[in-house]
Amino acid sequence: MQNLLHNLNSEQLAAVTLPAQSALILAGAGSGKTRVLTTRIAWLIQTGQISPQSVLAVTFTNKSAKEMLTRLSAMLPINTRGMWVGTFHGLCNRLLRAHHKDAGLPQTFQILDSSDQLSFIKRLLKANNIDDEKFPPRTLMYFINGAKDKGLRAAAVDAYDDTDRKMVALYDLYDAQCQREGVVDFAELLLRTYELLSRNQPLREHYQSRFKHILVDEFQDTNDLQYKWLKLMAGNQAAVFAVGDDDQSIYAFRGANVGNMSAFEREFQVKNLIKLEQNYRSHGHILDTANALIEHNSKRLGKNLRTDAGHGELVRISESSSDIQEAQWIVEEAKNLMREGSSGSEIAILYRSNAQSRVLEHALFTAGLPYRVYGGQRYFERAEIKHAIAYMQLMDNPHNDSAFLRVVNFPTRGIGARSLEQLQDAAKQYGISLYAAVPYVSGKAGTSLGNFVKLIEGARFETHNLPLPEMVKVVLDISTLLIHYQTEKEGADRIENLEQLINAATLFVSEEGYGHAAPALAGPPSQLAASLLSAPDGIQIIDADAALPTVMSPLSAFLSHASLEAGDNQAQAGQDALQLMTVHAAKGLEFDAVFITGLEEGLFPHENSAKEETGVEEERRLMYVAITRARKRLYITFSQTRMLHGQIRYNTRSRFFDEMPEESLKWLSPKVQASWFGNKKSAWDDAPESGVNAIAQGFAKNQGGSGWRIGQGVMHAKFGEGVIVNIEGSGTNARAHINFGQFGMKLLDLSIAKLDKIGS
DNA sequence: CAACACTTACGCGGT
DNA sequence: GTAAGTGTTG
């Protein structure tokens, strides 16, 4: 036990060894949050206070769940089985599979990922003749998910106008259709579990008395439903150990509610609020920059990171004339770092939005530097994999109309739009699934559809006794997917991916403990330990623990896995590659050197954030997250011009520069009076570093005669102060694009408009 | 049903 | 700029 605790600082130690009461741990960036969480569990078990069975640990991502389990098994001699560690969605899936009857779901219910959900909604709108101009599928999806994330069914949603009322009706329709097809979306997993436990007292009491300790990671990211779910799970007995950082709350846009932290403090009567403020990651100037920036947010629980690592280097700021120059500057600087011995994988280039990656990639590619972009398409999201999965979904649950429509004519087998129209009419008429409606379609269409059904039935028959990987093999064969891609010229990669699916199944079977000989399709329950537990009132409850391998067939399990864990996204290039990703994707990661790019008004903070009151504060937290990714060296770059949506945009530097401490920054390029809002800087500063000269030349190239130049501040009688951002034509034809701030960009004829020069 | 031109939108993203 | 969706052809 000694060695479990001996490396902890006093804050961490206090957190780990708290009494069995609910506690809130405010864990700053790089303060050893995961360590505290896992050591807490290990300590509780090792000191004999609790048994592994009474632990429930919840995370948001599979990655952190996996990491937690890995660390736990390193700390504890015991098997981590019996402990429940997983994502909200993974745990809910488990509960719903075990108690599917009570939850009103078929045993083989299937999980829609976001793209499945969107196409589901499009199909729903079409089938009900809803104008998708008036009700855009995306809007409806946000509406539905937003309601579910608050724990609201259609009947409980308030609607104040006709559009809202229609949306509510569509929400209801959507739920009914999901129920008919035996599919659930991500939010439904949580909502359905919540409803199951709140309505079913014996079940609720069973789990409440089992889980004495509930631990939650990234608590600031919980939405309203997840918070309610936790309250329900906890009952009034469990100790909830919540770890989070309000300053790193960057997911409000998808329903996360930081307010849950203070609500938790209040409602769980938290006596123990512990702040982890010792940072083990970043050097002083980097932390000072982060601290000073986040100070500008109003609603904070209050926290200040400190380090023993010394001041370290200043934060380097670089300005460029264009996004291309910015990228080239970064490439040069990264090359220098690598020449000095840095490993590429320890250098991250961060950006606010994905669109920015293209220019960076181009520059890196031209320079021949290996790089890796995070956030691309994931394995299970690829079209060919989705197709293969759809065949298996149909075998497991033929009423999944989405799966049916995806592959009924892929590869093509002469079933066109007309046949499907007939089929959809029949399905609607009888209120049944497309698959079930096939016998009601007559004629030629009926024959080809019948053949498709025979194909699925045949696949099911042929594979019902096969282990999962064998089954995948047969499906790839019978579906003719492999043959189809063999005849396609660009199909080689797809074939390779499809063959990978067999490996994925093999891996899944061995990792999740589905024995090789177990029937792939749901058959008689195997002999695996089914612990039948007695509920207080004598009702027999099969605990979801042991129930998983018995209640869920390997196929159902694999299909869940495919939906819940989309797999790795493709990684380009070699081992030692520069890391490119959005700031969001960088959360939780750290690097020796970090470039934060595009620090411009409208981009970072993003222009859309100005719409909501709390928007800029979230952007600031996002910047805080970005800064705190860096260990030793931090670069922040911005550019005067940027290609966006195929058009050149003229940006001014981000307001965040004015919120960072001057004494921690080192400007590597001239601070041109870039803003009409009165930024103070205007001098050259410091010796230029690599790449700077080229940039300086870049924006010395101002155009136009007669004293007008790009960057010139002007005063207009009507629009007030502005800045010339571009000049076209010359002489009497010269016209200037002028940014007038709140009045926007104007194109004015320089020989006509009455403009006065202002500034230097 | 495939191939092509044309329109449209376009923020961050794990489950 | 580009990807995805729609409409129009052969």
XYZ file of C-alpha atoms in Angstrom, chain A residues 65-542:
478
model
C -11.727 3.573 -19.902
C -9.066 1.326 -21.345
C -6.283 3.386 -19.830
C -7.915 3.254 -16.433
C -8.208 -0.521 -16.600
C -4.606 -0.894 -17.696
C -3.341 1.252 -14.858
C -5.562 -0.543 -12.355
C -4.353 -3.976 -13.263
C -0.797 -2.699 -12.898
C -1.556 -1.436 -9.408
C -3.683 -4.291 -8.150
C -2.813 -7.940 -7.975
C -6.475 -8.833 -8.432
C -8.451 -9.345 -11.548
C -10.223 -6.195 -12.577
C -13.242 -8.246 -13.601
C -16.200 -7.503 -11.456
C -15.357 -3.848 -11.518
C -17.455 -1.822 -13.867
C -15.253 0.528 -15.805
C -16.536 1.957 -19.037
C -18.094 4.771 -20.945
C -21.579 5.988 -20.123
C -22.764 4.450 -23.372
C -20.906 1.188 -22.973
C -22.283 0.658 -19.481
C -25.797 1.511 -20.602
C -25.531 -0.909 -23.479
C -24.567 -3.600 -21.023
C -27.497 -2.841 -18.749
C -29.979 -2.673 -21.578
C -28.815 -5.978 -23.061
C -29.183 -7.703 -19.728
C -32.551 -6.175 -18.994
C -33.812 -5.761 -22.522
C -37.261 -7.054 -21.699
C -37.741 -4.629 -18.852
C -36.395 -1.886 -21.069
C -38.825 -2.800 -23.827
C -36.157 -3.614 -26.373
C -35.472 -6.646 -28.513
C -32.511 -8.692 -27.409
C -30.689 -7.815 -30.577
C -31.377 -4.083 -30.607
C -28.826 -2.211 -32.654
C -27.071 1.076 -32.079
C -27.204 3.938 -34.557
C -24.123 6.068 -34.813
C -24.504 9.729 -35.750
C -24.398 9.166 -39.484
C -26.872 6.294 -39.200
C -29.108 8.562 -37.199
C -28.976 11.294 -39.793
C -29.882 8.996 -42.653
C -32.583 7.483 -40.485
C -34.100 10.947 -40.042
C -33.859 11.732 -43.754
C -35.692 8.524 -44.495
C -38.315 9.312 -41.868
C -38.962 12.746 -43.336
C -39.251 11.376 -46.842
C -41.595 8.603 -45.791
C -43.875 11.132 -44.148
C -43.711 13.689 -46.927
C -42.141 16.328 -44.748
C -40.498 19.245 -46.504
C -36.844 18.899 -45.625
C -36.292 22.551 -46.457
C -38.586 23.502 -43.632
C -37.270 20.777 -41.373
C -33.631 20.182 -42.192
C -32.627 16.690 -41.055
C -29.649 18.078 -39.153
C -31.790 20.540 -37.269
C -34.220 17.812 -36.348
C -31.377 15.607 -35.225
C -30.008 18.334 -32.943
C -33.496 18.918 -31.650
C -34.021 15.267 -30.805
C -30.583 14.751 -29.325
C -30.823 17.988 -27.399
C -34.103 16.893 -25.855
C -32.824 13.416 -25.029
C -29.647 14.878 -23.534
C -31.880 16.788 -21.164
C -33.791 13.628 -20.350
C -36.933 14.707 -22.176
C -39.248 12.548 -24.262
C -41.347 14.231 -26.934
C -44.320 14.548 -24.594
C -42.216 16.486 -22.101
C -40.762 18.992 -24.542
C -42.225 22.470 -24.415
C -43.134 23.907 -27.792
C -44.027 27.538 -28.245
C -44.601 27.838 -31.962
C -45.837 25.734 -34.845
C -42.364 24.770 -35.988
C -41.482 23.550 -32.525
C -44.730 21.663 -32.243
C -44.018 19.957 -35.534
C -40.516 19.121 -34.375
C -41.904 17.566 -31.234
C -44.322 15.523 -33.332
C -41.444 14.394 -35.529
C -39.430 13.486 -32.447
C -42.296 11.291 -31.351
C -42.529 9.755 -34.789
C -38.801 9.166 -34.784
C -38.901 7.324 -31.485
C -41.788 5.179 -32.668
C -39.921 4.264 -35.829
C -36.760 3.408 -33.863
C -38.832 1.166 -31.662
C -40.348 -0.575 -34.678
C -36.953 -1.218 -36.175
C -35.252 -2.212 -32.950
C -32.610 0.491 -33.084
C -31.435 3.057 -30.543
C -29.321 6.162 -30.957
C -26.528 7.125 -28.576
C -28.637 9.419 -26.432
C -31.318 6.736 -26.290
C -28.901 4.312 -24.642
C -28.681 6.688 -21.711
C -32.272 7.826 -21.642
C -33.617 4.290 -21.888
C -31.373 3.129 -19.071
C -32.394 6.100 -16.994
C -36.066 5.320 -17.534
C -35.518 1.636 -16.899
C -33.936 2.263 -13.525
C -36.309 4.963 -12.434
C -39.354 2.835 -13.208
C -38.091 -0.485 -12.011
C -37.587 -0.316 -8.293
C -36.063 -3.770 -7.670
C -33.582 -3.276 -10.447
C -32.699 0.187 -9.267
C -32.213 -0.952 -5.702
C -30.133 -3.853 -6.840
C -27.620 -1.655 -8.617
C -27.773 1.099 -6.038
C -26.833 -1.298 -3.297
C -24.151 -2.875 -5.420
C -22.261 0.251 -6.488
C -21.038 1.872 -3.293
C -18.438 3.901 -5.095
C -19.061 5.739 -8.311
C -16.148 7.555 -9.902
C -16.575 9.959 -12.780
C -13.868 11.260 -15.057
C -14.103 14.579 -16.958
C -17.097 15.558 -14.900
C -17.251 18.999 -16.531
C -18.310 17.276 -19.757
C -21.432 15.636 -18.352
C -24.767 16.675 -19.809
C -28.027 16.968 -17.893
C -29.078 13.409 -18.591
C -25.756 11.967 -17.543
C -25.966 13.908 -14.317
C -29.468 12.614 -13.645
C -28.261 9.135 -14.492
C -25.473 9.441 -11.945
C -27.857 10.701 -9.285
C -30.133 7.756 -9.925
C -27.307 5.239 -9.850
C -25.928 6.717 -6.663
C -29.208 6.751 -4.772
C -28.542 8.057 -1.322
C -25.873 5.553 -0.398
C -23.077 5.705 -2.900
C -20.049 7.935 -2.609
C -19.524 9.754 -5.868
C -15.966 10.784 -6.609
C -16.179 13.350 -9.375
C -13.055 14.599 -11.097
C -13.154 17.516 -13.459
C -11.890 20.908 -14.502
C -14.350 23.675 -15.238
C -11.642 25.548 -17.124
C -11.417 22.685 -19.592
C -15.122 22.530 -20.348
C -15.156 22.787 -24.130
C -18.159 20.696 -25.081
C -21.102 22.922 -24.206
C -22.020 22.849 -27.888
C -22.957 19.218 -27.565
C -24.902 19.538 -24.356
C -22.216 19.435 -21.661
C -23.235 21.497 -18.671
C -20.454 22.826 -16.437
C -23.150 23.848 -14.038
C -23.273 20.174 -13.069
C -20.155 20.779 -11.018
C -21.731 23.272 -8.681
C -24.992 21.313 -8.731
C -23.032 18.272 -7.679
C -21.351 20.155 -4.879
C -24.730 21.229 -3.582
C -26.857 18.146 -4.177
C -24.333 15.573 -3.041
C -23.447 17.649 0.005
C -19.821 17.689 -0.967
C -17.725 18.387 2.076
C -14.519 17.606 0.337
C -13.591 19.886 -2.506
C -9.988 19.307 -3.365
C -8.038 21.307 -5.889
C -5.137 19.777 -7.712
C -3.158 22.824 -8.753
C 0.327 21.433 -8.951
C 1.159 21.037 -12.607
C 3.703 18.468 -13.688
C 3.657 19.229 -17.346
C 4.511 22.754 -18.404
C 7.219 25.286 -17.786
C 6.454 28.530 -15.972
C 5.908 30.977 -18.802
C 3.495 28.572 -20.446
C 1.498 28.161 -17.249
C 1.544 31.888 -16.535
C 0.160 32.483 -19.997
C -2.598 29.962 -19.446
C -3.447 31.275 -15.993
C -3.577 34.895 -17.133
C -5.785 34.072 -20.083
C -8.332 32.040 -18.165
C -8.542 34.772 -15.514
C -10.604 36.682 -18.063
C -13.475 34.262 -17.684
C -16.117 35.317 -15.209
C -17.740 32.082 -14.137
C -15.040 29.926 -12.622
C -14.695 27.756 -9.594
C -11.259 29.277 -9.193
C -7.964 27.525 -9.617
C -4.408 28.564 -10.373
C -1.809 26.170 -11.702
C 1.725 26.247 -10.390
C 4.877 24.425 -11.309
C 8.285 23.638 -9.887
C 9.777 23.417 -13.333
C 11.061 26.997 -13.542
C 10.104 29.686 -16.027
C 11.518 27.975 -19.074
C 11.326 29.672 -22.437
C 9.079 32.520 -23.437
C 6.009 31.808 -25.493
C 6.861 32.607 -29.108
C 4.410 34.618 -31.161
C 4.625 34.803 -34.919
C 2.635 36.821 -37.427
C 2.412 35.984 -41.118
C 0.934 37.663 -44.129
C -0.959 34.614 -45.293
C -1.976 31.163 -44.146
C 0.536 29.743 -46.620
C 3.359 31.767 -45.081
C 2.190 30.763 -41.640
C 2.406 27.113 -42.613
C 5.848 27.571 -44.133
C 7.069 29.333 -41.038
C 5.837 26.472 -38.885
C 7.504 23.924 -41.143
C 10.816 25.784 -40.892
C 10.564 26.033 -37.146
C 9.582 22.381 -36.786
C 12.562 21.425 -38.937
C 14.814 23.396 -36.595
C 13.355 21.623 -33.596
C 13.911 18.267 -35.182
C 17.418 19.224 -36.201
C 18.050 20.011 -32.553
C 16.935 16.515 -31.693
C 13.220 16.782 -31.070
C 11.165 13.845 -32.096
C 8.372 14.655 -34.543
C 5.804 12.885 -32.425
C 6.609 15.319 -29.615
C 5.609 18.272 -31.748
C 1.958 19.133 -32.194
C 0.385 21.572 -34.600
C -3.041 22.586 -33.368
C -5.799 24.412 -35.154
C -9.307 25.585 -34.344
C -11.068 23.968 -37.268
C -10.294 21.118 -39.590
C -10.334 23.277 -42.694
C -7.032 24.735 -41.564
C -5.202 21.449 -41.832
C -5.016 21.436 -45.633
C -2.565 24.291 -45.963
C -0.433 22.857 -43.174
C -0.461 19.425 -44.734
C 0.536 20.851 -48.069
C 3.511 22.658 -46.571
C 4.600 19.587 -44.620
C 4.214 17.354 -47.634
C 6.251 19.707 -49.824
C 8.959 19.843 -47.187
C 8.960 16.081 -46.946
C 8.207 16.012 -43.236
C 6.214 13.019 -42.035
C 3.017 13.954 -40.249
C -0.094 12.421 -38.867
C -3.530 13.985 -38.922
C -5.950 13.020 -36.183
C -9.645 13.009 -36.685
C -9.964 11.493 -40.103
C -12.340 8.749 -41.000
C -12.490 5.938 -38.507
C -12.337 2.295 -39.390
C -15.967 1.383 -38.762
C -17.135 4.517 -40.563
C -15.757 3.480 -43.926
C -18.402 2.776 -46.511
C -17.265 -0.774 -47.274
C -17.161 -1.659 -43.586
C -20.577 -0.121 -43.048
C -21.864 -2.303 -45.866
C -20.437 -5.482 -44.415
C -21.768 -4.547 -40.996
C -25.198 -3.884 -42.498
C -25.378 -7.462 -43.810
C -24.605 -8.736 -40.347
C -27.101 -6.344 -38.795
C -29.796 -7.732 -41.048
C -28.886 -11.251 -40.025
C -29.139 -10.304 -36.367
C -32.142 -8.001 -36.650
C -33.908 -8.046 -40.023
C -36.182 -5.180 -39.006
C -33.385 -2.650 -39.193
C -34.616 -0.806 -42.273
C -31.494 1.349 -42.442
C -29.333 -1.709 -42.834
C -31.804 -3.134 -45.328
C -31.757 -0.060 -47.540
C -28.009 0.236 -47.352
C -27.325 -3.144 -48.887
C -30.510 -4.289 -50.589
C -29.036 -3.114 -53.863
C -25.382 -3.052 -53.010
C -23.697 -4.645 -54.827
C -26.370 -3.963 -57.445
C -28.849 -6.741 -57.926
C -31.496 -5.022 -59.993
C -33.528 -3.594 -57.157
C -34.142 0.004 -58.084
C -36.092 2.920 -56.756
C -39.391 1.674 -58.151
C -39.181 -1.696 -56.460
C -38.283 -0.060 -53.197
C -41.177 2.326 -53.496
C -43.549 -0.595 -53.791
C -41.890 -2.256 -50.843
C -42.067 0.864 -48.706
C -45.758 1.247 -49.516
C -46.414 -2.303 -48.422
C -44.384 -1.863 -45.234
C -46.268 1.297 -44.398
C -49.609 -0.280 -45.119
C -49.030 -3.153 -42.728
C -46.885 -1.255 -40.259
C -44.010 -3.691 -40.619
C -40.371 -3.589 -41.591
C -39.172 -3.620 -45.179
C -37.739 -7.077 -44.711
C -41.035 -8.400 -43.435
C -42.920 -6.662 -46.219
C -41.058 -8.438 -49.017
C -43.644 -11.268 -49.342
C -46.332 -8.651 -50.010
C -44.652 -7.367 -53.131
C -45.557 -9.225 -56.291
C -44.120 -9.422 -59.782
C -40.543 -9.014 -60.889
C -39.724 -6.686 -58.013
C -41.023 -9.280 -55.609
C -38.743 -11.910 -57.096
C -35.535 -9.931 -56.798
C -36.453 -8.783 -53.315
C -37.284 -12.367 -52.415
C -33.847 -13.402 -53.598
C -32.281 -10.814 -51.351
C -34.181 -12.154 -48.368
C -33.063 -15.658 -49.321
C -29.508 -14.402 -49.402
C -29.751 -13.070 -45.861
C -31.542 -16.173 -44.601
C -28.945 -18.326 -46.289
C -26.120 -16.410 -44.664
C -27.803 -16.773 -41.335
C -28.265 -20.503 -41.806
C -24.734 -21.101 -42.984
C -23.122 -19.207 -40.146
C -25.287 -19.949 -37.144
C -22.778 -22.359 -35.670
C -19.616 -20.627 -36.725
C -17.263 -18.553 -34.620
C -17.460 -14.862 -35.320
C -14.400 -14.451 -37.572
C -15.546 -17.373 -39.738
C -18.922 -15.817 -39.918
C -17.488 -12.538 -41.156
C -15.637 -14.447 -43.844
C -18.815 -16.098 -45.053
C -20.696 -12.803 -45.058
C -18.041 -11.110 -47.168
C -18.338 -14.004 -49.568
C -22.108 -14.433 -49.773
C -22.775 -10.709 -49.975
C -20.449 -10.580 -53.010
C -18.885 -7.476 -51.503
C -15.371 -8.773 -52.125
C -16.148 -9.691 -55.721
C -17.707 -6.304 -56.263
C -14.633 -4.419 -55.107
C -12.356 -6.704 -57.076
C -13.951 -5.488 -60.282
C -13.711 -1.874 -59.197
C -10.509 -0.107 -60.150
C -10.040 1.719 -56.853
C -11.186 -1.249 -54.816
C -7.855 -2.609 -53.565
C -7.856 -0.558 -50.355
C -11.449 -1.446 -49.692
C -10.744 -5.136 -50.076
C -7.889 -4.793 -47.663
C -10.181 -3.053 -45.173
C -12.809 -5.742 -45.547
C -10.241 -8.423 -44.900
C -9.218 -6.474 -41.813
C -12.745 -6.992 -40.549
C -11.982 -10.662 -40.061
C -8.990 -9.694 -37.941
C -11.085 -7.213 -36.008
C -13.546 -9.998 -35.245
C -10.756 -12.325 -34.150
C -9.324 -9.668 -31.884
C -12.725 -8.863 -30.466
C -13.477 -12.490 -29.693
C -10.220 -12.977 -27.835
C -10.346 -9.670 -25.963
C -13.960 -9.800 -24.927
C -13.884 -13.438 -23.983
C -16.273 -14.907 -26.504
C -14.969 -18.448 -26.759
C -14.073 -19.643 -30.244
C -16.694 -22.320 -30.310
C -19.553 -20.200 -29.027
C -22.389 -19.947 -31.484
C -22.227 -16.596 -33.164
C -25.942 -16.071 -33.197
C -28.052 -15.966 -30.087
C -28.776 -19.524 -29.171
C -29.290 -21.334 -25.901
C -27.365 -19.602 -23.123
C -23.956 -21.112 -22.643
C -22.694 -22.506 -19.366
C -20.816 -19.361 -18.492
C -21.257 -18.222 -14.955
C -24.735 -16.821 -14.771
C -25.012 -15.422 -11.326
C -28.612 -15.274 -10.378
C -29.078 -12.707 -7.727
C -32.004 -12.300 -5.497
C -33.559 -8.908 -5.378
C -34.940 -7.618 -2.083
C -38.482 -8.577 -2.959
C -37.527 -11.988 -4.207
C -37.592 -11.196 -7.904
C -34.719 -12.881 -9.623
C -32.342 -10.452 -11.212
C -29.673 -11.522 -13.588
